[in-house]
XYZ file of C-alpha atoms in Angstrom:
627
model
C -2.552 -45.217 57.099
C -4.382 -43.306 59.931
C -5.952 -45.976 62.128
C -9.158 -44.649 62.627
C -11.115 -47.812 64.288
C -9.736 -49.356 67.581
C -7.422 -52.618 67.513
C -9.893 -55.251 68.115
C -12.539 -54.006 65.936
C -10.020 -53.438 62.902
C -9.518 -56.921 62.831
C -13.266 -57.977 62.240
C -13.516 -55.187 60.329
C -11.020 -55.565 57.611
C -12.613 -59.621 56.859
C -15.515 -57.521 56.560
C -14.109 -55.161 53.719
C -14.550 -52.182 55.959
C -11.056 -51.862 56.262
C -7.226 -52.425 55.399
C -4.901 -54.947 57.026
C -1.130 -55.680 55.482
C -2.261 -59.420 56.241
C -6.334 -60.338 55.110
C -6.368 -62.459 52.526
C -7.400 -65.716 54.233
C -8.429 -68.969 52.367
C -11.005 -70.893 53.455
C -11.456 -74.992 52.867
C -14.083 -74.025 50.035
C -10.824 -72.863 48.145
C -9.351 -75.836 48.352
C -11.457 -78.830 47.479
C -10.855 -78.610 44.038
C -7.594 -79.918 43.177
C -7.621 -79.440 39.660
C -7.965 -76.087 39.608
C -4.145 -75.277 40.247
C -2.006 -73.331 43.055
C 0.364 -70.563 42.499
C 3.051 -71.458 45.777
C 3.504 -73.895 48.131
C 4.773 -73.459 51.365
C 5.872 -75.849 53.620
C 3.736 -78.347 51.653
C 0.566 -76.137 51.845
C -0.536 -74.796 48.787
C -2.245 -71.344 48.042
C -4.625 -72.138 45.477
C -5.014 -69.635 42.359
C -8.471 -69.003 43.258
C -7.480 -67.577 46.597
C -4.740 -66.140 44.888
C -7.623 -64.586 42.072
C -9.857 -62.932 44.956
C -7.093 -61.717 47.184
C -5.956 -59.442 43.866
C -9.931 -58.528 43.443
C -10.012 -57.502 46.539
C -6.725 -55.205 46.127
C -8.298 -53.553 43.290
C -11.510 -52.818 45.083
C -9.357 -51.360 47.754
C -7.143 -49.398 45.359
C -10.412 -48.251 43.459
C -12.060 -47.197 46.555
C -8.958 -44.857 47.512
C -8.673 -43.347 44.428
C -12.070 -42.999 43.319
C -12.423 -41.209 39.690
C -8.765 -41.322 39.182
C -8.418 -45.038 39.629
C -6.991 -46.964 36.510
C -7.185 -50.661 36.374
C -4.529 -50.891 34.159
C -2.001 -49.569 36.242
C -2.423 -52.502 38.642
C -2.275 -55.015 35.427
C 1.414 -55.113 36.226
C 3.902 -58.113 37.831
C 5.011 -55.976 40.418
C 0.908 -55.644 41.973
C 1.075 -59.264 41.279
C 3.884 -60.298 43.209
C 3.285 -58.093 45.831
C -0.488 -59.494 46.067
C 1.427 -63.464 46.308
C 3.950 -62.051 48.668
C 1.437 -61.152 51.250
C -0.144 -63.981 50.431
C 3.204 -66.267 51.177
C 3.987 -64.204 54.320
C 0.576 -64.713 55.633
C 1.380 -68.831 55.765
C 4.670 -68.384 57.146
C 3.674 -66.222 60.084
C 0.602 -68.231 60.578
C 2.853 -71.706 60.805
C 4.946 -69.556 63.052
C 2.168 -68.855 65.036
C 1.160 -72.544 65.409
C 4.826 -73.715 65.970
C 5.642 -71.695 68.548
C 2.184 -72.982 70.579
C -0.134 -69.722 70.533
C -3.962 -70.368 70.410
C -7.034 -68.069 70.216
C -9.355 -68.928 73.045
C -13.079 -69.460 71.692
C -13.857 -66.792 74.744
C -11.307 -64.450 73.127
C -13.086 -65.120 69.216
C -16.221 -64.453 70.923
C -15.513 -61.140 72.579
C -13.740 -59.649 69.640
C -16.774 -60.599 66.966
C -19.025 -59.182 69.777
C -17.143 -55.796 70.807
C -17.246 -54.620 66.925
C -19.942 -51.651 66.783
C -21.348 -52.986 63.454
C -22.981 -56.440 64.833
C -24.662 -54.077 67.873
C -28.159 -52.536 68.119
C -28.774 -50.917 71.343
C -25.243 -51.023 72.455
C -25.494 -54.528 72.649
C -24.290 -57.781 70.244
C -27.251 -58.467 67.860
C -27.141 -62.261 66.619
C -29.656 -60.571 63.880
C -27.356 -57.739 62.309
C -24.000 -60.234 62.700
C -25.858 -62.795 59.956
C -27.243 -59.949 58.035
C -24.221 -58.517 57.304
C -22.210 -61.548 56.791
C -25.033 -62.295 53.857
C -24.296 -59.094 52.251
C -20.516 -60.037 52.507
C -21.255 -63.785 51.176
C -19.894 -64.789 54.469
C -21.035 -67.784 56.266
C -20.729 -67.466 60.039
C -18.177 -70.575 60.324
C -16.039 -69.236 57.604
C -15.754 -65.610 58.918
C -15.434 -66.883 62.687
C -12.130 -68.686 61.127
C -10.885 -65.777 59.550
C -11.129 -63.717 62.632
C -9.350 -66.252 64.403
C -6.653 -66.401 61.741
C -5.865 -62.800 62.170
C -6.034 -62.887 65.764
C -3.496 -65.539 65.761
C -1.207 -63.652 63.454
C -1.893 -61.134 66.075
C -0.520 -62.325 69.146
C 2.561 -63.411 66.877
C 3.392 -59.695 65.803
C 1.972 -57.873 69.420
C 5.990 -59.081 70.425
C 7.409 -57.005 68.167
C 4.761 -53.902 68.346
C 4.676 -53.963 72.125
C 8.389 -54.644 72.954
C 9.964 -51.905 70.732
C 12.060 -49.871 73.310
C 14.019 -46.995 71.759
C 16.535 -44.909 74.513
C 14.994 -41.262 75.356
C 18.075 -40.061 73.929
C 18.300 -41.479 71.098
C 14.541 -40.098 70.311
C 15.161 -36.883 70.917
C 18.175 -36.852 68.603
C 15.726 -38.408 65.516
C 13.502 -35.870 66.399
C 15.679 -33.245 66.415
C 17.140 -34.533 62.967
C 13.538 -35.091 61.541
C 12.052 -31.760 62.532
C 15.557 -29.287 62.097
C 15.456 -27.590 58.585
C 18.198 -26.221 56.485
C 18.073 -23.661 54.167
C 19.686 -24.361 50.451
C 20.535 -23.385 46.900
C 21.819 -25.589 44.509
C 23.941 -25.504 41.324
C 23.071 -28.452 39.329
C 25.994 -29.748 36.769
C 24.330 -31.848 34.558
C 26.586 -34.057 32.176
C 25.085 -32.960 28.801
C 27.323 -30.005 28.951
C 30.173 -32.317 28.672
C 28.597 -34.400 25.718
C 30.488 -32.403 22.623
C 33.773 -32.208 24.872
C 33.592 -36.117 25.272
C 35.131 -38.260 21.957
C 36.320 -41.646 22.823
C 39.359 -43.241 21.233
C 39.149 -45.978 18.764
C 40.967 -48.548 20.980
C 38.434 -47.663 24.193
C 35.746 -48.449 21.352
C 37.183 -51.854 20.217
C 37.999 -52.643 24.039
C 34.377 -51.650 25.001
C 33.268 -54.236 22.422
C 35.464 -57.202 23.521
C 34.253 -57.020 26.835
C 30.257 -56.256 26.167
C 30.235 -58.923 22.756
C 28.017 -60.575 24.439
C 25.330 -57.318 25.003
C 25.067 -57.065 21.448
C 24.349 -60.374 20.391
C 20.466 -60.724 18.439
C 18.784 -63.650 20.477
C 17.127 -65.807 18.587
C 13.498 -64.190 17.454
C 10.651 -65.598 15.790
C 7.034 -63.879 14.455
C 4.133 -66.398 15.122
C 0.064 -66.961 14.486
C -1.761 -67.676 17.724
C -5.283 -68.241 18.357
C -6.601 -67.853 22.270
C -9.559 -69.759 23.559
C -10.854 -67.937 26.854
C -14.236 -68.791 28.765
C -15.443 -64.887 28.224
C -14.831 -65.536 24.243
C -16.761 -68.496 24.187
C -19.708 -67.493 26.405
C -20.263 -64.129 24.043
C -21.651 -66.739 21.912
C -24.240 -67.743 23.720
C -27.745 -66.443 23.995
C -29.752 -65.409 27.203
C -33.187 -64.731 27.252
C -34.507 -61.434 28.589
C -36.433 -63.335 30.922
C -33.421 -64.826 32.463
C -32.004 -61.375 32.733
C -35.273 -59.579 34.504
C -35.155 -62.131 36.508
C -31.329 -62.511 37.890
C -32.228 -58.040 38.204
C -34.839 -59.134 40.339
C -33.138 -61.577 42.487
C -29.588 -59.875 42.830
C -30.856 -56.359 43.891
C -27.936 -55.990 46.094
C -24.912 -56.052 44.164
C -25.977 -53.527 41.700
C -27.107 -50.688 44.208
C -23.814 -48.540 46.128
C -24.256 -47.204 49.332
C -23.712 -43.348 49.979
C -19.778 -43.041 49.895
C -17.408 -39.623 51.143
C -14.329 -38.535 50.779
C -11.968 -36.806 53.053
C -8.910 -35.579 53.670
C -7.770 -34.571 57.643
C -4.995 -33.051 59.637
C -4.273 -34.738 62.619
C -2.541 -33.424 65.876
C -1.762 -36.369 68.103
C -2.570 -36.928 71.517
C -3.563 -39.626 73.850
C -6.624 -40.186 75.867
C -4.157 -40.791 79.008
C -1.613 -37.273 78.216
C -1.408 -34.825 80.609
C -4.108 -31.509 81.043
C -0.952 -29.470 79.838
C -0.458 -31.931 76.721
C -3.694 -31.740 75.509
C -3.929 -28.096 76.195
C -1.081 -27.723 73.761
C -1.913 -29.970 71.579
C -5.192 -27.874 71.581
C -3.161 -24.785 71.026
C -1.728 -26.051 67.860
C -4.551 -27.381 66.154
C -6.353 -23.890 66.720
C -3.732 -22.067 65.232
C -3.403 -24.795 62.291
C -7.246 -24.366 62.167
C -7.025 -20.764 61.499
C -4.582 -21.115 58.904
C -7.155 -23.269 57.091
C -9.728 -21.013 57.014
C -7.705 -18.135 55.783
C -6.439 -20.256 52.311
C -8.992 -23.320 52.423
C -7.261 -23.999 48.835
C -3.861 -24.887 50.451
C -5.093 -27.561 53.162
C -3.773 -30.404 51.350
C -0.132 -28.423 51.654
C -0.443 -27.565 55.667
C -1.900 -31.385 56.059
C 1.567 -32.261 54.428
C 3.389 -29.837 56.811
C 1.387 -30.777 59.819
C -0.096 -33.894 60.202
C 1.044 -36.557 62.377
C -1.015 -38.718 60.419
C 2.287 -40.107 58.277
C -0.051 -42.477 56.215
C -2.425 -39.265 54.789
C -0.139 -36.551 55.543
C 2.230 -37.459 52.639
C -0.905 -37.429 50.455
C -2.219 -33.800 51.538
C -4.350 -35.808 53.937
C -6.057 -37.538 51.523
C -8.435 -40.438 53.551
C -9.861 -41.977 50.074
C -13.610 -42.287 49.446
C -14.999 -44.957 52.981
C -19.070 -45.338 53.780
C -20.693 -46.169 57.089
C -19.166 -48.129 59.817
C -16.170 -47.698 58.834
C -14.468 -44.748 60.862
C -15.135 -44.118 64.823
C -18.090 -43.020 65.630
C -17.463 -38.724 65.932
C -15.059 -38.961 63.091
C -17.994 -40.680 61.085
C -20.548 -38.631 62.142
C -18.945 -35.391 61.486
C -17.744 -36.086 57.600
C -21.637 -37.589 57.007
C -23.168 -34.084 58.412
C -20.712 -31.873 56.136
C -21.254 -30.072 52.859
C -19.399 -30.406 50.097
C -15.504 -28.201 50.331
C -16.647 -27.657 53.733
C -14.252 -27.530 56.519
C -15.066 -28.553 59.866
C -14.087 -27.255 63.004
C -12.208 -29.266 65.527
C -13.204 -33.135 66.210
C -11.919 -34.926 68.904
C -11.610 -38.843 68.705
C -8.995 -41.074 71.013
C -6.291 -40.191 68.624
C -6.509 -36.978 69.110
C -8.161 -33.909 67.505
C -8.674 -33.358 64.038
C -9.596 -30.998 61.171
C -11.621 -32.720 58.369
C -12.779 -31.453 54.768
C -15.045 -33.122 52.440
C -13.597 -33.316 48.774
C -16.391 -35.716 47.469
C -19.463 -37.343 48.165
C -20.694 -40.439 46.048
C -24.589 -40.397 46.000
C -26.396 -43.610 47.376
C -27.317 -45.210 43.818
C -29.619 -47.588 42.370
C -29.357 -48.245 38.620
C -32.428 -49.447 36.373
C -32.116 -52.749 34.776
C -31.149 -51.037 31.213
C -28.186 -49.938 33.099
C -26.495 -52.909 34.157
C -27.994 -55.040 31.320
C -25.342 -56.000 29.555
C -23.385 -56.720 33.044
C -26.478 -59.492 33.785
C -26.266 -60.791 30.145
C -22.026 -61.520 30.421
C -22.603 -62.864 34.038
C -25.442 -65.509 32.527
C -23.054 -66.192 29.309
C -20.000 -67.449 31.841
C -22.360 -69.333 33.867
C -23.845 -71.255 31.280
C -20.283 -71.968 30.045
C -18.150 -72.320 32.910
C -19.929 -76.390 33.460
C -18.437 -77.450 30.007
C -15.939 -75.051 29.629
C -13.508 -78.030 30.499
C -14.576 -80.218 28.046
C -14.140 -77.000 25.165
C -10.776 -77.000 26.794
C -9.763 -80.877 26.194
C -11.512 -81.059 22.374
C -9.575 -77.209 21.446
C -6.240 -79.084 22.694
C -7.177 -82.655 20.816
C -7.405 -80.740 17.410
C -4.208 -78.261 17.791
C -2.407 -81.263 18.394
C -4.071 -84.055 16.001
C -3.940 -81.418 13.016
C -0.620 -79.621 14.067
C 0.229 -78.511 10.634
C -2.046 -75.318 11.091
C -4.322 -73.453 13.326
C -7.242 -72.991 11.181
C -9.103 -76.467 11.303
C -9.110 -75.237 15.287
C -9.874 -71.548 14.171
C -12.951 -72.258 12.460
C -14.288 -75.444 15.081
C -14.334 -72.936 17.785
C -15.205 -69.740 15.961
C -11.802 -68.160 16.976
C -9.673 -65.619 15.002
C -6.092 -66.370 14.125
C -3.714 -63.382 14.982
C -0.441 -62.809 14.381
C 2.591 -61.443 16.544
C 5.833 -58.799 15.167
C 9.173 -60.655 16.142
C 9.062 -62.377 19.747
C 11.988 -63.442 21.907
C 11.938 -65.854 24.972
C 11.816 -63.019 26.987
C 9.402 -60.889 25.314
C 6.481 -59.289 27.301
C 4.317 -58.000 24.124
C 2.310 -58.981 23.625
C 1.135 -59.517 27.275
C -1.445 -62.547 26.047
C 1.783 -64.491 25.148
C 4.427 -63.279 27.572
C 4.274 -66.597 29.535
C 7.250 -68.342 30.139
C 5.712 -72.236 29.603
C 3.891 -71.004 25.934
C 7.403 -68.943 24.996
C 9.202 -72.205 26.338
C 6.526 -74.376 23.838
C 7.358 -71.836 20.662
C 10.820 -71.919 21.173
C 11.004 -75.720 21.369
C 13.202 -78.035 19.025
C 10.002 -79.903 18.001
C 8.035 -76.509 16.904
C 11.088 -74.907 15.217
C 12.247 -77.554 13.580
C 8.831 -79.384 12.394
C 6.774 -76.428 11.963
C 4.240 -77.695 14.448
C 1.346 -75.953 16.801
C 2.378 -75.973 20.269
C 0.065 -77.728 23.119
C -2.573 -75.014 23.934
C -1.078 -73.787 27.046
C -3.219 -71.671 29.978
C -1.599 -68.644 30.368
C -4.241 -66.371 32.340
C -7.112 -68.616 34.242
C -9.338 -70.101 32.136
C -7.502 -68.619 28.853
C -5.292 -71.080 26.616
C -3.366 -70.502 23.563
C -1.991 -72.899 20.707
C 0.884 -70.340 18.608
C 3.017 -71.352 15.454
C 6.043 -70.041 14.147
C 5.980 -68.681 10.681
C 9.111 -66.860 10.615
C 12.212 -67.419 12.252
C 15.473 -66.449 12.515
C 18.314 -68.016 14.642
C 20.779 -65.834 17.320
C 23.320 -63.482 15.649
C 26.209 -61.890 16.793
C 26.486 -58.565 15.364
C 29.965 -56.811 14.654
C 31.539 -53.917 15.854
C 30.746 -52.377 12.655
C 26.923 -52.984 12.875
C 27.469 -51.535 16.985
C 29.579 -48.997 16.459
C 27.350 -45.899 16.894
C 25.839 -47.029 19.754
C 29.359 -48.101 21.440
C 30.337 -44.179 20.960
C 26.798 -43.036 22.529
C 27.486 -45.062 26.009
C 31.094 -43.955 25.884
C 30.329 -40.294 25.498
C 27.453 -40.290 27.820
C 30.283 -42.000 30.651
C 32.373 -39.916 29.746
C 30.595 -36.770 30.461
C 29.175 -38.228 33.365
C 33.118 -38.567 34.473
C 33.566 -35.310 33.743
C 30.699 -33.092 35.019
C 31.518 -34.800 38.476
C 35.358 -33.750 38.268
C 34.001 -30.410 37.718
C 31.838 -30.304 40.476
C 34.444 -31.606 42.962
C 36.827 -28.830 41.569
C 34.155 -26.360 42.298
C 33.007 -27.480 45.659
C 36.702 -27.853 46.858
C 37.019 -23.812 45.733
C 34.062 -22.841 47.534
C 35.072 -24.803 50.774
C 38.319 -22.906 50.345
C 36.608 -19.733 50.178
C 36.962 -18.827 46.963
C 33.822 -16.510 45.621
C 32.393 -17.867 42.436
C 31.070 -15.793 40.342
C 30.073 -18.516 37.536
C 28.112 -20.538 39.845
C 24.573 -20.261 39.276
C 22.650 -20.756 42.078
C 18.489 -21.807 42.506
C 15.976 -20.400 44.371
C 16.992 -20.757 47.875
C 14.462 -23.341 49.878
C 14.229 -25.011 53.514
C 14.590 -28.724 53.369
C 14.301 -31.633 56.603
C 14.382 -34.945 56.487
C 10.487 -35.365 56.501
C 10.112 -32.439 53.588
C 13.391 -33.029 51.551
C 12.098 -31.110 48.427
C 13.345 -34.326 46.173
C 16.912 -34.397 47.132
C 17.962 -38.026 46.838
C 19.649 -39.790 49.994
C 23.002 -38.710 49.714
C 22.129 -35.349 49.034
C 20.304 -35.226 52.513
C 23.672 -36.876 54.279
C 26.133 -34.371 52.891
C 23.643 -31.477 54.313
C 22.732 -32.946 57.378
C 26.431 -33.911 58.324
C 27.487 -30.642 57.417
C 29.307 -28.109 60.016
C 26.911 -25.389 60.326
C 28.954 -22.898 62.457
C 30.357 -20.367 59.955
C 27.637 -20.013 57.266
C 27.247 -20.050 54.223
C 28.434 -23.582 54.101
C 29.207 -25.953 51.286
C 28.735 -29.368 50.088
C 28.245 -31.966 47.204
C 26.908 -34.882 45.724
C 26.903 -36.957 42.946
C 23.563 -37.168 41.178
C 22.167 -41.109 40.581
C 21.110 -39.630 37.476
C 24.676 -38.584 36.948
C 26.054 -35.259 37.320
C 27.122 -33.263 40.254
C 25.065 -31.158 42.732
C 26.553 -27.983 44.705
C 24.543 -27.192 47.732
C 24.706 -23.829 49.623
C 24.197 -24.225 53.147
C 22.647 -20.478 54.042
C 20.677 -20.956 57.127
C 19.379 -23.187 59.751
C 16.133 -23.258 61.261
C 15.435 -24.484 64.556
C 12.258 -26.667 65.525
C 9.747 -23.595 66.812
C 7.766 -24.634 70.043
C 4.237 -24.436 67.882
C 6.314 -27.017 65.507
C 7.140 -29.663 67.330
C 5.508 -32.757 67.893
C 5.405 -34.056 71.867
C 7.965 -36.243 72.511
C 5.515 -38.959 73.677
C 3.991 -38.676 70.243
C 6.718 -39.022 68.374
C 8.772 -41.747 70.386
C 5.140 -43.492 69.733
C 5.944 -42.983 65.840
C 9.517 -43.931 66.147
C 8.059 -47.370 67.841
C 6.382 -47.839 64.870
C 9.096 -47.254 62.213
C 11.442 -49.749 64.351
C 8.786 -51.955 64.758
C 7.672 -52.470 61.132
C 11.620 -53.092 59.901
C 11.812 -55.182 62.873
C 8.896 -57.274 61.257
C 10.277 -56.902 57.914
C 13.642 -58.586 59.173
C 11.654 -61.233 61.108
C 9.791 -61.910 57.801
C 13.345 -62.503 55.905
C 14.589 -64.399 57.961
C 11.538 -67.254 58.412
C 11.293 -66.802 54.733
C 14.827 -67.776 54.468
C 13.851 -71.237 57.260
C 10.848 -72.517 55.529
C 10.091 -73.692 52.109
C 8.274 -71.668 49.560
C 7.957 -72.402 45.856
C 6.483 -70.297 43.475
C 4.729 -71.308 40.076
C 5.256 -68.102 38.055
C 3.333 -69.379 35.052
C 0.290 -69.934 37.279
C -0.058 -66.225 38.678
């Protein structure tokens, strides 16, 4: 994403909230003093505790939420993948912070100091203010020691990864040949062969049916499947029964004014032309050139910016989403950029703003009013907040007496169903590997139903944590062993993959025929071509990988030209190579700018590698049922 706040102060900043870093989510000791309340990895012997685990995935949904504003949806971050990824950073953090340590680099308490002290947010007067530093800490729930550690974390991972950003060397020749590539556009039509045409042509013998099923028995095979009656104790279900007083909740309003207010927010998109403080008078004056020109374009079809950010921008983070900054408040961006986007109007666009990475054109797609609800509003927030606390200190002790009686009267759930005021549900047919429903798609309570001693004695399982502080005792009440099914039962859907490979097979033959024709010289006249459109490498127009290749590697001096590739949906594509367009002057990014960009591409898969390979050295277990 654009960097918009200088190196040092990014650092400070991102511990802060203010910003995003691929590596903040550091634990502190406070996390850790609790033994019993579980880890999700170890590595190396240390252990990432689920609570650190818990607040580095808050804190990736507030970040999510902030970019996307009214179109974020929490439920498309309720996923493994967002999960795993959250762990993963979590995991690579460790290793490249025991990297750090092993290979003897240190963070001088003169170099902590200076950092925390150059950041524009802790200054009044241009000066550090001891004053504003502990303020805002407060507001973050930050305690100086604690944050001063953190800083000094991330400056240690810092000095680690500076080899790798600083020492990227990439030949002048070799840049101007990826810039070339990246920049040179082709113009195309395809003819798209798409294997459904084949479908009715496609009837598979009876012996490649029978062979099919020999050597996929096993695919068809019914694992063994049960439907069950659960009942799930969580802390939220058994704090709604609680009662708070309104007192209690005027005064927890009174005394927590902070978190319910929200600061003025905006939301921006930009187009950035890159150049550096240090370039040349005639760099910047082209660079200048451009963005006027750029500028103008703007103004003349304001409703198309996101498309000539996409087009223009060297911002690769934003550019790829029309621009697109996300919603950010004060302190935040540098100081003109800020200024600028806090002075604007609504849809208005600005003229052009100059920062050290170069010159900009901003407009303002939304503004989120500074807001301060009344107590009616947030309510029933207060009220669940007082409920958990005042059931979080025995919450434990519900815990052990819900297991005691699933266990001691195992013959049925509803002596524990009507102790703890709890509803028992029931499930449609489960496997070991089902994920619906979600609240039992955990492999130790799928491990518990599917035991000898449940099947085969009809018993409750333990009651088994599954999500933090939620538990859940199931038992079967229908179940029904694996099958293997015949070829009878299978048939249908044998002939269905058949067919569908089959036509797959054969709209690719055709293709090949074709394209062979066409490179002979042959004129088509069945061929149906698209819409003729210029494609690069940075705007391929959704061609797929291959596709790019086969155009790119294509000889270009007698036009039109012709190539092919096979779809990875299946299916054959013919491309018509018609013209190529050369990088225009007003195009092209400065070589300086883009060797910087290339730098940064090398050095991020350089990092990747690095980050596979210590991976690979050091020991790192994951508890999957615990995340």
């Amino acid at each position: 994403m654009f960097d918009l706040v200088n190196r040092k102060k990014r650092v400070v900043q991102v511990i802060l909230g203010l910003a995003v870093l691929p590596f903040m989510f550091w634990g502190v000791e406070s996390y850790r003093n609790d033994g019993s309340e579980g880890y999700v990895a170890v590595v190396e012997g240390e252990e990432i505790s689920r609570r650190e685990y818990e607040q580095a995935l808050r804190d990736h949904h507030e970040r999510v939420r902030a970019m996307l504003g009214a179109n974020f949806d929490s439920a498309m971050l309720d996923n493994f993948e967002v999960k795993n990824s959250v762990l993963e950073r979590l995991i690579q953090q460790r290793l490249l912070y025991q990297e750090a340590v092993k290979n003897g680099f240190v963070v001088l308490d003169s170099q902590l100091i200076k950092t925390i002290q150059d950041v524009q947010a802790f200054q009044k007067n241009n000066k550090f203010s001891k004053q504003q530093y502990e303020k805002l800490l407060l507001n973050q729930e930050l305690t100086p020691a604690i944050f001063e550690l953190r800083v000094r974390n991330e400056l240690l991972l810092q000095q680690l990864l500076d080899g790798y950003s600083e020492n990227a060397i990439t030949p002048r020749s070799t840049t101007e040949r990826v810039q070339y590539l990246s920049e040179v556009r082709r113009e195309i039509s395809q003819s798209k062969i798409a294997p459904d045409q084949f479908l009715s042509q496609a009837i598979p013998e009876e012996a490649d049916i029978a062979a099919y099923y020999e050597q996929h028995k096993i695919d068809f095979d019914l694992p063994e499947r049960a439907k069950v009656e659960y009942l799930v104790l969580s802390l939220d279900k058994v704090a709604k029964n609680e009662f708070v007083s309104d007192e209690a909740i005027n005064t927890y309003f009174s005394e927590h004014q902070s978190e319910f207010g929200q600061s003025e927010e905006r939301k921006a998109s930009h187009i950035l032309i890159s150049v550096s403080t240090d370039a040349s008078e005639e760099e910047k004056r082209i660079a200048r050139d451009k963005v006027e020109r750029i500028l103008e374009q703007v103004k003349q079809d304001p409703d198309q910016f996101a498309e000539i950010a996409k087009e223009h921008s060297d911002d690769p983070g934003s550019a790829m989403r029309g621009g697109d900054l996300g919603f950010f408040g004060h302190g935040v961006m540098v100081k003109s950029f800020e200024d600028k986007i806090f002075s604007m109007q609504l849809d208005e666009i600005s003229d052009i703003v100059e920062t050290d990475f170069g010159l900009h054109i901003i407009k303002l797609t939304a503004i989120k009013e500074e807001r301060h609800p009344d107590l009616e509003e947030v309510r029933e927030q207060i009220e669940n907040t007082l409920k958990v606390e005042m059931v979080k200190s025995v919450f434990g002790e519900i815990v052990e007496d819900f297991s005691n009686v699933v266990y001691e009267q195992g013959e049925s759930l509803h002596a524990a169903a009507e102790k703890f005021e709890l509803i028992i549900e029931k499930s449609d047919w489960i496997t070991r590997d089902s994920k619906e429903p979600a609240i039992l798609a955990n492999e130790n309570l799928l491990s518990a139903i599917f035991s000898d001693d449940v099947i085969s004695n009809n018993r409750n399982t333990e009651a088994i944590e599954v999500n933090p502080d939620t538990f859940v005792s199931a038992r079967i009440i229908e179940y029904k062993p694996a099958t293997s099914q015949s070829l009878a039962v299978v048939k249908d859907e044998i002939v269905e993959k058949l067919k569908k490979e089959m036509a797959v097979s054969m709209a690719v033959a055709e293709g090949q025929e074709r394209l062979a024709r066409l490179q002979a010289g042959e004129v088509l006249d069945d061929v149906a071509w698209d819409d003729a459109q210029l494609i690069s490498y940075m705007q391929p127009q959704g061609l797929d990988h291959e596709a790019l290749r086969a155009i790119f590697r294509a000889e270009v001096d007698e036009l039109p030209a012709y190539v092919g590739a096979v779809k990875p949906e299946g299916g054959f594509n013919l491309i018509r190579i018609s013209k190529v367009v050369e990088p225009g002057s007003d195009e092209t990014t400065t070589p300086e700018n883009f060797a910087k960009q290339l730098q940064q591409m090398i050095t991020q898969e350089e990092i990747s590698s690095y980050l596979a390979a210590i991976r690979q050295r050091y020991d790192v277990k994951i508890k999957q049922n615990n995340f």
